[in-house]
Amino acid sequence: MEGLDRDPPLIARSQSRRPSSPLVIGALLTACAVAIGLTAALFSQGSQALLVLSRDARRSIAITPQNDQEFVALDDLATMFQLNVREDVGAITVTYKGKTIVLTPDQALASISGRLISLPAAPVRTGGRRWLVPVEFISRAFALVSDVRIELRKPSHLLIVGDLRVPRIRVTYEPLGAAARLTVDATPRANSTVSQDGNHLALRFDADALDSPDTLLQPPPQGFVQSVRLLDAVTVGVDLTPRFAAFKATSQPLDSTMRVVIDLVGAQTETAAGPPAATNAAGAATTAPPAPPELGALTLPPPSIHTIALDPGHGGEDEGARGTDGTKEKDVTLALARRVKAIIEARLGIRVLLTRDDDRNVALDARAASANSNKADVFISLHANASFRKTLSGASVFSAAFPPSAEAAAAAVSIERLPTFGGGTRAIELLPWRLAQAPFIDRSVELAEIIGQQFQNRVPLSPKPVDRAPLRVLEAANMPAVLIEAGYLTNPDQEKQLLTNEFQNAFVQALYDAVLKFREVVEGGPRPAAGGGQ
Amino acid sequence: MTSGRLLLIAALAAAVSIVVLVLVGLPRLNRAKSPAPAAASAAAPAVPGRKIKARLFYVSQDGLRLTGVEREVAYGEGTANQAREIVNAQLAGVAEPLVSPVPAGTKLRALYVTERGEAYVDVSREAVSGHTGGSGDELLTIFAIVNALTVNLPAVTAVQLLVDGKEIETLAGHVDLGRPLAKNMSWIEE
């Protein structure tokens, strides 16, 4: 904005271009010094280059570091992308397919059709010949005029031109007693297949290239793992020690990341052998022979509720709804959540996690993610409502709703066949993050109905007590999930009521009973009576 | 001399005809070229005086749903222009007893319709800052706009709301705005 009001720099510069000759010589000397400095810097960091990946080529552009910034030569960009660079008095005009970017030598700005884009540094001239621009010029300015997608990954010195799939790869190793776990994250998501050849595993990604750090494995190789390296442009190789005996790979989408977890088991581990292979409770298609006895410990326990994730809505600067007396939704939800946690943990011995236990804002995805990563069996989000009509009151319970297209996408979930113990393969379902809830939706509807039934005659209900809605926080939950609106803060009577011990005790007791009932359902006990009102 | 004068007259005539062509012909040519594309530009939105009837949505008596009300809306040439008129009418304040499901002061910033019939509706930040914060109200705000377009314009199959030119996760912390939403009559009072 300021730059717009300040267009005189161009004029000021053109006037100062006819100074006395000592100044010219001074400027030239400075330019030479800068040029020598830059050249030295370039040579001292000779390996620094921006790798440019496109569908048809792999090229590189030299990076020149200066003042903690990284620069590239405008000439190099011009050659690579067929840019036309023209220098006018006090301005550098870059033209690409009829679109124009204007740079001003002493300003960290670029102008594209009247719109100003900020750059981390102004263009710098080397030896009076070449113009250097900060690498961010590519992502912030050129990308806007380019007709193909341009993605700059500065930390990895990578420039992706066009619709290439180049996931960032991160590998971590975690010793787990006598076993170990390798976690391979690909961001953005890319599917991969794992194959084994003796003591070598290969993860081949469905991608055009991989964006991998120089040292792929953090921390350095240990335990079963000798080394992790790139085998080719899209394959990560893992070399294992002779102690390695078997592995199991599972993939799981996490937000924009696809995570492959490879559990490694050693030959004749010292761990106590589990009971002979229990049946796989998940019922996943397994073409492999039965798992060897020592792997019994890895099979799933019978379904029950061991962990509940309770999500007090809003928090921090996000206060949620507000009552006429000033009651904030974020405080009501946290108070209720703490009470529910206390009673369920004390009486049922079920672990209850809170997605927040103080007054802070947690992103919606982070709430679902914490439930997912803690393997919660149930997710309950607590809220208080607001209405345009002050008379409206009562609680309601929601489960997620997906558009038909999303449900179809969830039904057509891609199934990866990944190797399993004993050399066979196992079908692994891969679901997009925001459809994680889809497979659990029937159970979620059931839970909402149970809660609605338990609330009856104990917690005042809204005229539409059990419903479905496209609620963001539920969509990514990888377990039965509901959102409860405890009541309306916009109704003055209900606002007072929500703060009373009487209401909160009744709410907590009813929710506790609902959890008990739902646990029976999950464990295969008596089914709830139909109904509940839609 | 005469040939010079003739040349001058010819040049003048040519200049005049070019001016006439530019002033009169080109706009016509332009008009002929644009058979009301779905994603029309911001130009020429309404035909003055002409009206259509459209169903707009307001908060029901009980506050739980939306009530459809038939109202007159300015005519707009093509889907995108008509969509703009409908959204502008839906966002406009209303007199009692009607209650608007959209926070006061919310303005339409931009609207375009893709070839697949998805309308992208960019509204001003008041839609967020002025919101009551309840999930119930959030559903009403969103489905009033979604339904105002999908019910009145068969060419619009789904609506994605943007705020201040950006895609947003939710308006008030609950309803997923990350994908276009289709018509949903379950929020409409019978």
XYZ file of C-alpha atoms in Angstrom:
724
model
C 0.000 0.000 0.000
C 2.721 2.407 0.994
C 4.572 1.624 -2.182
C 1.623 2.730 -4.265
C 1.602 6.199 -2.795
C 5.294 6.439 -3.223
C 5.804 6.217 -6.969
C 8.350 9.073 -7.083
C 11.309 6.663 -6.582
C 11.400 6.130 -10.348
C 11.674 9.836 -11.006
C 14.109 10.421 -8.199
C 16.316 7.723 -9.608
C 16.235 9.026 -13.137
C 17.380 12.395 -11.878
C 20.171 10.926 -9.856
C 21.437 9.082 -12.905
C 23.241 12.156 -14.093
C 25.412 12.867 -11.084
C 28.918 14.204 -10.961
C 31.544 11.811 -12.253
C 33.180 10.985 -8.883
C 29.838 9.578 -7.819
C 29.674 7.430 -10.939
C 33.131 6.091 -10.305
C 32.229 5.466 -6.668
C 29.121 3.593 -7.714
C 31.085 1.543 -10.225
C 33.678 0.663 -7.614
C 30.962 -0.368 -5.190
C 29.334 -2.460 -7.887
C 32.682 -4.129 -8.620
C 33.217 -4.821 -4.936
C 29.751 -6.281 -4.667
C 30.346 -8.346 -7.775
C 33.627 -9.720 -6.447
C 31.977 -10.422 -3.120
C 29.123 -12.199 -4.828
C 31.399 -14.245 -7.025
C 33.388 -15.273 -3.991
C 30.224 -16.200 -2.182
C 29.071 -18.177 -5.194
C 32.292 -20.136 -5.325
C 32.432 -20.720 -1.606
C 28.968 -22.253 -1.784
C 29.463 -23.744 -5.188
C 27.144 -26.651 -4.535
C 24.155 -24.372 -3.971
C 21.738 -24.631 -6.811
C 18.036 -24.666 -7.308
C 16.966 -27.947 -8.868
C 14.245 -27.297 -11.436
C 12.021 -30.287 -12.083
C 9.617 -30.304 -14.981
C 7.853 -33.017 -16.941
C 10.591 -33.179 -19.563
C 13.753 -32.078 -17.815
C 15.830 -31.774 -14.676
C 17.836 -28.584 -14.734
C 19.469 -26.361 -12.191
C 19.913 -22.675 -11.548
C 22.782 -21.310 -9.473
C 21.833 -19.796 -6.128
C 23.752 -16.804 -4.844
C 23.501 -16.258 -1.113
C 23.740 -12.705 0.121
C 22.684 -11.093 3.399
C 20.937 -14.262 4.551
C 18.879 -14.293 1.388
C 19.143 -16.549 -1.613
C 19.204 -14.964 -5.042
C 18.989 -16.291 -8.570
C 20.028 -14.518 -11.736
C 17.160 -13.068 -13.726
C 19.075 -14.086 -16.890
C 18.993 -17.720 -15.832
C 15.252 -17.538 -15.228
C 14.818 -15.767 -18.564
C 16.643 -18.529 -20.422
C 14.798 -21.291 -18.661
C 11.292 -19.880 -18.865
C 11.551 -17.743 -22.031
C 11.111 -14.505 -20.126
C 11.811 -11.233 -21.795
C 13.789 -8.957 -19.472
C 14.058 -5.275 -20.337
C 15.760 -2.657 -18.261
C 14.321 0.837 -18.305
C 15.330 3.812 -16.288
C 14.868 2.679 -12.716
C 12.773 -0.343 -13.550
C 13.251 -3.900 -14.745
C 10.376 -5.220 -16.793
C 9.945 -8.963 -17.037
C 7.483 -10.127 -19.668
C 6.102 -13.626 -20.005
C 3.463 -14.469 -22.631
C 2.099 -10.947 -22.657
C 2.038 -10.587 -18.853
C 4.362 -8.181 -17.150
C 6.194 -8.028 -13.832
C 7.881 -4.756 -12.947
C 10.764 -4.675 -10.478
C 12.345 -1.562 -9.029
C 16.048 -1.895 -8.205
C 15.960 -0.552 -4.670
C 12.598 -1.899 -3.616
C 11.705 -5.293 -2.220
C 8.542 -5.269 -4.306
C 7.253 -6.510 -7.621
C 4.267 -5.097 -9.420
C 2.019 -7.336 -11.481
C -0.837 -5.567 -13.283
C -0.982 -2.915 -10.605
C -0.848 -5.411 -7.754
C 2.138 -5.162 -5.438
C 3.875 -8.303 -4.278
C 6.429 -8.091 -1.500
C 9.782 -9.791 -1.863
C 12.238 -10.501 0.970
C 14.876 -8.300 -0.698
C 15.300 -5.868 -3.556
C 16.922 -6.997 -6.823
C 20.712 -6.764 -6.747
C 22.975 -6.037 -9.681
C 26.190 -7.980 -10.124
C 29.061 -6.257 -11.811
C 26.668 -3.967 -13.590
C 25.566 -6.772 -15.883
C 23.272 -9.329 -14.332
C 20.320 -8.743 -12.106
C 19.849 -11.069 -9.190
C 16.416 -11.500 -7.655
C 15.477 -13.283 -4.422
C 14.369 -16.884 -5.113
C 10.960 -15.918 -3.729
C 10.522 -13.901 -6.926
C 9.777 -17.233 -8.592
C 7.004 -18.287 -6.209
C 5.542 -14.875 -5.414
C 5.783 -13.081 -8.754
C 6.574 -15.419 -11.649
C 4.136 -18.076 -10.422
C 1.324 -15.527 -10.786
C 1.954 -14.936 -14.471
C 3.015 -18.449 -15.355
C 0.485 -20.605 -17.155
C 1.833 -23.731 -15.519
C 1.931 -24.507 -11.828
C 5.089 -23.297 -10.129
C 5.979 -24.564 -6.685
C 9.098 -23.409 -4.897
C 10.333 -25.495 -2.004
C 12.976 -23.266 -0.616
C 14.270 -25.510 2.185
C 14.952 -28.316 -0.297
C 16.131 -25.944 -3.067
C 13.556 -27.403 -5.368
C 11.424 -25.751 -8.013
C 8.599 -27.830 -9.426
C 7.246 -26.714 -12.784
C 3.929 -28.153 -13.888
C 1.734 -30.778 -12.279
C 4.416 -33.099 -11.030
C 3.934 -35.206 -7.967
C 7.022 -34.684 -5.841
C 6.276 -35.687 -2.258
C 8.659 -34.691 0.528
C 9.962 -37.792 2.215
C 10.776 -38.053 5.885
C 11.905 -41.272 7.494
C 12.092 -41.850 11.242
C 13.234 -44.875 13.197
C 11.921 -45.857 16.561
C 13.193 -48.864 18.546
C 10.325 -50.695 20.265
C 11.951 -53.173 22.592
C 13.127 -56.069 20.488
C 11.123 -54.832 17.529
C 11.410 -51.515 15.735
C 9.335 -49.182 13.649
C 10.211 -47.198 10.554
C 7.839 -44.389 9.702
C 7.946 -42.988 6.195
C 5.941 -39.808 5.603
C 5.203 -38.552 2.089
C 3.802 -34.999 1.835
C 1.705 -34.240 -0.177
C 0.232 -37.700 -0.069
C 1.674 -40.284 -2.411
C 0.863 -43.945 -2.335
C 3.679 -46.416 -2.217
C 4.263 -50.112 -2.423
C 6.748 -51.960 -0.264
C 8.673 -54.902 -1.623
C 11.253 -57.099 0.029
C 14.371 -58.683 -1.336
C 16.241 -60.472 1.433
C 17.469 -57.882 3.872
C 16.427 -55.021 1.636
C 13.115 -53.254 1.516
C 12.127 -50.918 -1.287
C 9.340 -48.346 -1.053
C 8.336 -47.349 -4.527
C 6.227 -44.197 -4.618
C 3.549 -43.379 -7.120
C 5.230 -40.055 -7.913
C 7.334 -38.272 -10.507
C 10.236 -37.593 -8.175
C 10.973 -37.462 -4.472
C 11.934 -34.476 -2.411
C 14.262 -36.023 0.115
C 16.769 -34.561 2.562
C 20.446 -35.438 2.115
C 20.324 -37.723 5.116
C 17.097 -39.607 4.714
C 16.992 -41.187 8.140
C 16.728 -39.179 11.336
C 18.159 -40.177 13.814
C 21.079 -41.951 12.066
C 20.864 -45.677 11.283
C 20.620 -47.924 14.313
C 19.114 -51.217 15.406
C 17.786 -53.158 12.454
C 18.479 -50.443 9.956
C 21.865 -50.164 8.266
C 21.014 -47.409 5.848
C 18.178 -45.635 4.124
C 18.904 -44.225 0.686
C 17.338 -43.324 -2.619
C 17.472 -46.221 -5.056
C 16.090 -44.188 -7.944
C 14.009 -41.067 -8.472
C 10.925 -42.562 -6.844
C 12.190 -45.408 -4.681
C 13.516 -45.364 -1.134
C 15.645 -48.335 -0.175
C 16.099 -49.632 3.366
C 19.037 -51.918 4.093
C 18.454 -54.066 7.151
C 20.808 -56.024 9.367
C 20.746 -59.833 9.312
C 18.810 -59.729 12.630
C 15.745 -58.619 10.664
C 13.209 -61.388 10.154
C 9.838 -59.992 9.079
C 7.952 -56.785 8.575
C 4.429 -55.457 8.412
C 3.561 -52.293 6.535
C 0.431 -50.217 6.966
C -0.444 -46.889 5.428
C -2.541 -44.195 6.927
C -3.430 -40.752 5.592
C -2.675 -37.880 7.989
C -3.914 -34.556 6.741
C -1.794 -33.909 3.656
C 0.661 -36.662 4.491
C 0.559 -40.329 3.616
C 2.286 -42.273 6.349
C 3.638 -45.768 5.885
C 4.496 -47.503 9.127
C 6.817 -50.463 8.747
C 7.043 -52.653 11.830
C 10.217 -54.669 11.842
C 10.609 -57.837 13.837
C 13.909 -59.544 14.571
C 14.719 -63.219 14.254
C 14.259 -64.990 17.571
C 13.437 -61.904 19.526
C 13.810 -62.131 23.270
C 10.270 -60.869 23.808
C 7.863 -63.243 25.431
C 6.061 -65.117 22.696
C 2.397 -64.229 22.633
C -0.393 -66.758 22.464
C -0.657 -68.644 19.189
C -1.989 -66.399 16.451
C -5.337 -65.016 17.465
C -7.761 -64.340 14.686
C -7.413 -60.984 13.050
C -10.294 -59.051 14.505
C -10.259 -56.509 11.730
C -11.146 -59.229 9.279
C -8.844 -57.774 6.657
C -8.275 -59.930 3.622
C -5.103 -61.847 4.245
C -3.715 -64.077 1.591
C -0.655 -64.890 3.685
C -0.263 -68.034 5.741
C -1.161 -67.616 9.422
C 1.157 -65.326 11.337
C 3.975 -67.046 13.210
C 3.320 -67.433 16.933
C 5.762 -64.770 18.110
C 3.713 -62.145 16.327
C 0.545 -62.845 18.288
C 1.118 -59.763 20.426
C 0.492 -57.592 17.394
C -3.049 -58.803 16.718
C -5.954 -56.564 17.676
C -7.819 -56.910 20.982
C -11.609 -57.480 20.855
C -13.514 -54.253 20.135
C -14.431 -52.154 23.137
C -14.011 -48.585 24.319
C -10.632 -47.971 25.890
C -10.100 -44.333 25.033
C -12.497 -41.449 24.493
C -11.426 -38.171 22.944
C -13.455 -35.287 24.353
C -13.261 -32.083 22.412
C -14.224 -28.875 24.226
C -15.237 -26.624 21.318
C -13.491 -23.328 20.491
C -10.934 -21.756 22.881
C -8.423 -18.922 23.012
C -9.328 -16.048 20.706
C -12.099 -18.203 19.236
C -14.723 -17.669 21.921
C -17.505 -19.406 20.023
C -21.060 -18.292 20.711
C -21.791 -15.673 23.364
C -24.778 -15.374 25.671
C -26.659 -12.166 26.358
C -25.064 -12.088 29.833
C -21.657 -12.550 28.256
C -21.222 -16.299 28.874
C -18.659 -17.626 26.420
C -19.165 -20.948 24.691
C -15.466 -21.825 25.054
C -15.777 -21.698 28.882
C -18.960 -23.757 29.018
C -17.511 -26.471 26.783
C -14.293 -26.755 28.815
C -16.188 -26.935 32.118
C -18.445 -29.683 30.778
C -15.544 -31.606 29.280
C -13.600 -31.599 32.547
C -16.611 -32.936 34.428
C -17.280 -35.653 31.866
C -13.632 -36.707 31.923
C -13.570 -36.932 35.713
C -16.657 -39.109 36.009
C -15.861 -41.458 33.097
C -12.275 -42.023 34.164
C -13.210 -42.558 37.808
C -16.152 -44.886 37.235
C -15.408 -46.689 33.986
C -11.623 -46.755 33.899
C -11.765 -45.542 30.291
C -8.974 -43.160 29.346
C -10.391 -39.754 28.444
C -8.268 -37.353 26.427
C -9.144 -33.697 26.136
C -8.200 -32.016 22.872
C -7.576 -28.927 24.993
C -7.415 -28.576 28.765
C -7.000 -24.821 28.950
C -8.125 -21.670 27.191
C -6.405 -21.964 23.846
C -7.417 -22.276 20.258
C -6.827 -25.652 18.631
C -7.335 -26.061 14.881
C -10.239 -28.308 13.928
C -7.973 -30.759 12.130
C -5.618 -30.901 15.100
C -8.549 -31.924 17.302
C -9.441 -34.864 15.070
C -5.751 -35.648 14.620
C -5.169 -35.952 18.344
C -8.096 -38.360 18.604
C -6.776 -40.342 15.643
C -3.182 -40.518 16.762
C -4.204 -41.531 20.284
C -6.344 -44.267 18.755
C -9.448 -43.048 20.556
C -12.453 -45.343 20.186
C -14.985 -42.520 20.396
C -14.793 -38.805 19.626
C -17.215 -36.400 21.298
C -17.084 -32.705 20.517
C -18.832 -30.445 23.050
C -20.409 -27.143 22.044
C -23.064 -24.612 23.044
C -25.336 -23.170 20.396
C -26.573 -19.754 19.290
C -29.708 -18.850 17.365
C -31.107 -15.862 15.523
C -34.286 -16.581 17.535
C -33.772 -15.945 21.240
C -36.607 -18.282 22.184
C -34.904 -21.383 20.804
C -33.479 -23.713 23.476
C -32.429 -27.304 24.071
C -29.617 -29.708 23.309
C -28.943 -31.428 20.008
C -26.569 -34.178 18.899
C -25.033 -34.268 15.434
C -23.222 -36.859 13.434
C -21.362 -36.011 10.231
C -23.037 -35.729 6.823
C -21.158 -36.192 3.596
C -22.307 -35.165 0.136
C -23.161 -38.181 -2.049
C -20.013 -37.605 -4.118
C -17.830 -37.832 -1.028
C -19.583 -40.970 0.135
C -19.015 -42.474 -3.284
C -15.352 -41.526 -3.023
C -15.165 -43.175 0.388
C -16.863 -46.292 -0.953
C -14.434 -46.414 -3.859
C -11.545 -46.221 -1.420
C -8.291 -47.300 -2.968
C -7.000 -50.553 -1.666
C -3.275 -51.031 -1.539
C -1.813 -54.454 -1.266
C 1.111 -54.293 1.095
C 3.400 -57.116 2.141
C 2.657 -58.779 5.417
C 4.388 -61.227 7.735
C 5.323 -64.476 6.137
C 5.670 -63.021 2.674
C 2.043 -62.527 1.629
C 0.232 -59.265 1.086
C -2.545 -57.564 2.943
C -5.186 -55.163 1.680
C -4.850 -51.742 3.262
C -7.600 -49.195 2.753
C -6.482 -45.679 2.036
C -8.963 -42.884 2.716
C -8.565 -39.145 2.259
C -8.224 -37.316 5.598
C -11.557 -35.542 5.336
C -13.403 -38.762 4.585
C -11.906 -40.641 7.537
C -15.292 -40.534 9.250
C -17.202 -42.105 6.337
C -16.629 -45.771 7.298
C -17.827 -45.056 10.863
C -20.885 -43.023 9.988
C -23.441 -45.716 10.855
C -21.907 -46.192 14.278
C -21.779 -42.417 14.748
C -25.486 -42.093 13.935
C -26.138 -44.882 16.430
C -24.097 -43.089 19.114
C -25.955 -39.821 18.441
C -29.253 -41.639 18.886
C -28.120 -43.262 22.127
C -27.059 -39.877 23.497
C -30.382 -38.354 22.380
C -32.222 -41.146 24.229
C -30.177 -40.721 27.396
C -30.721 -36.957 27.352
C -34.500 -37.428 27.212
C -36.169 -36.164 30.404
C -32.773 -35.251 31.862
C -31.323 -32.602 29.601
C -33.712 -30.185 27.829
C -33.743 -31.160 24.153
C -34.135 -28.947 21.105
C -37.123 -29.643 18.827
C -34.647 -31.320 16.445
C -32.510 -33.275 18.922
C -30.665 -35.761 16.709
C -29.475 -34.639 13.309
C -26.704 -34.831 10.753
C -24.637 -31.960 9.357
C -21.385 -31.508 7.404
C -19.323 -30.667 10.484
C -15.625 -30.233 9.836
C -14.323 -31.546 13.151
C -16.169 -34.859 12.757
C -15.173 -35.537 9.144
C -11.574 -36.417 9.883
C -12.287 -38.523 12.963
C -11.228 -42.097 12.393
C -13.774 -43.516 14.878
C -17.449 -43.066 15.783
C -17.825 -39.326 16.360
C -20.566 -36.921 17.416
C -20.911 -33.247 18.218
C -23.178 -32.232 21.098
C -24.690 -28.771 21.370
C -25.557 -28.619 25.084
C -28.044 -25.767 24.739
C -28.570 -22.232 23.413
C -26.570 -19.407 24.970
C -28.734 -16.923 23.058
C -31.729 -17.965 25.156
C -31.301 -15.937 28.385
C -32.917 -18.616 30.596
C -30.848 -21.373 29.076
C -27.678 -19.318 29.359
C -28.196 -19.210 33.150
C -29.177 -22.872 33.215
C -26.043 -24.051 31.389
C -23.908 -22.618 34.182
C -25.751 -24.359 37.019
C -24.421 -27.417 38.807
C -27.789 -29.058 38.392
C -27.690 -28.849 34.601
C -24.037 -29.806 34.313
C -24.482 -32.837 36.598
C -27.505 -34.016 34.631
C -25.662 -33.525 31.339
C -22.576 -35.374 32.544
C -24.593 -38.242 34.034
C -26.644 -38.653 30.862
C -23.533 -38.641 28.693
C -21.871 -41.151 31.033
C -24.872 -43.472 30.679
C -24.780 -43.033 26.912
C -21.114 -44.063 26.822
C -21.963 -47.169 28.879
C -24.758 -48.090 26.458
C -22.591 -47.461 23.430
C -19.846 -49.638 24.889
C -22.338 -52.490 25.120
C -23.193 -51.975 21.453
C -19.527 -51.917 20.440
C -18.811 -55.053 22.447
C -21.689 -56.783 20.699
C -24.159 -56.505 23.582
C -27.814 -55.453 23.397
C -28.675 -53.103 20.590
C -30.419 -49.817 21.355
C -34.110 -49.435 20.655
C -34.764 -47.867 17.286
C -35.872 -44.278 17.092
C -34.452 -41.149 18.597
C -35.988 -38.715 16.149
C -34.300 -37.420 13.018
C -2.685 19.827 -55.646
C -6.012 18.164 -56.437
C -4.559 14.750 -55.988
C -3.085 15.917 -52.652
C -6.493 17.232 -51.567
C -8.158 14.002 -52.692
C -5.664 12.047 -50.671
C -6.392 14.195 -47.614
C -10.149 13.674 -48.001
C -9.663 9.950 -48.465
C -7.483 9.809 -45.352
C -10.074 11.767 -43.353
C -12.858 9.487 -44.547
C -10.816 6.450 -43.604
C -10.145 7.911 -40.169
C -13.835 8.685 -39.622
C -14.897 5.234 -40.701
C -12.354 3.659 -38.350
C -13.689 5.760 -35.480
C -17.266 4.770 -36.342
C -16.248 1.150 -36.589
C -14.514 1.276 -33.237
C -17.344 3.089 -31.490
C -20.274 1.240 -32.999
C -19.081 -1.939 -34.603
C -16.783 -3.422 -32.001
C -19.191 -3.412 -29.095
C -21.714 -5.159 -31.346
C -19.125 -7.637 -32.398
C -18.322 -8.240 -28.762
C -21.937 -8.711 -27.849
C -22.394 -11.133 -30.695
C -19.358 -13.078 -29.550
C -20.471 -13.634 -25.965
C -23.389 -16.059 -25.809
C -23.786 -15.500 -22.025
C -21.003 -17.738 -20.786
C -21.550 -19.219 -17.335
C -18.429 -17.606 -15.949
C -19.205 -14.123 -17.151
C -17.134 -11.136 -16.211
C -18.293 -8.512 -13.744
C -19.533 -6.278 -16.577
C -23.167 -5.519 -17.385
C -24.846 -7.305 -14.508
C -28.480 -6.302 -14.665
C -31.008 -5.145 -17.167
C -32.662 -2.139 -15.490
C -36.296 -2.560 -14.608
C -36.590 -6.231 -15.513
C -37.333 -8.535 -12.583
C -37.578 -12.242 -11.971
C -39.205 -14.106 -9.124
C -36.841 -16.021 -6.881
C -37.208 -18.002 -3.671
C -35.039 -16.539 -0.931
C -34.529 -18.001 2.517
C -35.064 -16.538 5.969
C -34.972 -17.848 9.526
C -38.109 -19.828 10.396
C -40.273 -18.896 13.395
C -38.704 -21.579 15.590
C -35.166 -20.649 14.492
C -34.343 -24.228 13.494
C -34.827 -24.032 9.745
C -35.189 -21.718 6.791
C -38.448 -20.489 5.323
C -38.645 -19.925 1.577
C -40.132 -16.567 0.543
C -40.867 -15.611 -3.062
C -39.381 -12.210 -3.827
C -38.641 -10.058 -6.846
C -35.010 -9.978 -7.848
C -33.389 -7.902 -10.594
C -32.900 -9.783 -13.868
C -29.337 -10.653 -14.768
C -28.110 -11.745 -18.183
C -26.639 -15.248 -17.995
C -26.182 -17.596 -15.057
C -23.380 -15.739 -13.277
C -25.066 -12.338 -13.479
C -28.390 -13.748 -12.344
C -26.581 -15.568 -9.516
C -25.062 -12.253 -8.403
C -28.487 -10.614 -8.298
C -29.940 -13.482 -6.296
C -27.080 -13.494 -3.768
C -27.243 -9.702 -3.434
C -30.968 -9.980 -2.707
C -30.378 -12.832 -0.234
C -27.699 -10.821 1.594
C -29.768 -7.622 1.727
C -31.332 -6.723 5.062
C -35.007 -7.573 5.573
C -37.814 -6.029 7.586
C -39.589 -7.779 10.473
C -41.102 -10.287 10.764
C -38.489 -11.800 8.437
C -35.086 -12.466 9.981
C -32.046 -12.748 7.762
C -29.848 -15.806 8.311
C -26.829 -13.850 7.072
C -24.952 -11.493 9.425
C -25.790 -7.833 8.773
C -23.326 -6.006 6.568
C -22.248 -9.099 4.632
C -21.641 -8.082 1.008
C -21.035 -10.074 -2.137
C -17.466 -9.462 -3.321
C -17.362 -11.722 -6.348
C -19.165 -14.640 -7.854
C -18.338 -16.981 -10.663
C -19.737 -20.211 -11.950
C -17.562 -23.017 -13.288
C -18.422 -25.108 -16.307
C -19.455 -27.885 -13.929
C -22.070 -25.599 -12.413
C -20.235 -24.958 -9.170
C -20.809 -21.389 -8.029
C -18.004 -19.751 -6.064
C -19.506 -17.055 -3.885
C -17.025 -14.685 -2.282
C -18.560 -12.698 0.566
C -17.120 -10.011 2.811
C -15.646 -10.740 6.242
C -18.794 -9.627 8.081
C -20.102 -13.128 7.374
C -17.518 -14.321 9.914
C -17.044 -11.346 12.231
C -20.765 -10.695 12.608
C -21.760 -14.304 13.136
C -23.568 -15.468 16.268
C -21.168 -18.415 16.460
C -23.778 -21.148 16.813
C -23.567 -24.221 14.616
C -27.320 -23.994 14.034
C -27.077 -20.435 12.751
C -23.994 -21.312 10.746
C -25.939 -24.037 8.936
C -28.756 -21.567 8.216
C -26.386 -18.878 6.905
C -24.654 -21.313 4.590
C -27.693 -23.182 3.316
C -29.631 -19.944 2.734
C -26.972 -18.933 0.186
C -26.448 -22.466 -1.173
C -30.175 -23.025 -1.628
C -30.909 -19.517 -2.958
C -28.642 -20.363 -5.898
C -29.354 -24.064 -6.377
C -33.135 -23.749 -5.993
C -33.498 -20.779 -8.353
C -30.829 -21.583 -10.914
C -30.903 -25.120 -12.281
C -27.499 -24.487 -13.881
C -25.944 -24.160 -10.427
C -25.384 -27.587 -8.904
C -23.275 -26.689 -5.881
C -21.955 -23.646 -4.085
C -18.639 -22.983 -2.427
C -18.417 -20.016 -0.089
C -15.258 -17.927 0.071
C -14.657 -15.120 2.527
C -12.597 -12.090 1.579
C -11.360 -13.873 -1.520
C -10.040 -16.897 0.332
C -11.159 -20.432 0.845
C -11.998 -20.903 4.510
C -12.382 -23.953 6.719
C -15.611 -22.799 8.390
C -17.635 -19.620 8.987
C -17.960 -20.056 12.749
C -16.022 -23.201 13.609
C -18.391 -25.988 12.601
C -19.629 -26.426 9.039
C -17.085 -27.612 6.484
C -16.679 -25.065 3.687
C -13.733 -26.846 2.134
C -15.849 -28.290 -0.663
C -18.808 -27.084 -2.703
C -22.123 -27.820 -0.991
C -25.125 -29.109 -2.918
C -28.747 -28.094 -2.470
C -30.041 -29.324 0.873
C -33.760 -29.068 1.460
C -33.599 -30.636 4.924
C -32.938 -27.137 6.278
C -36.055 -25.757 4.605
C -39.371 -25.621 6.426
C -42.154 -27.329 4.483
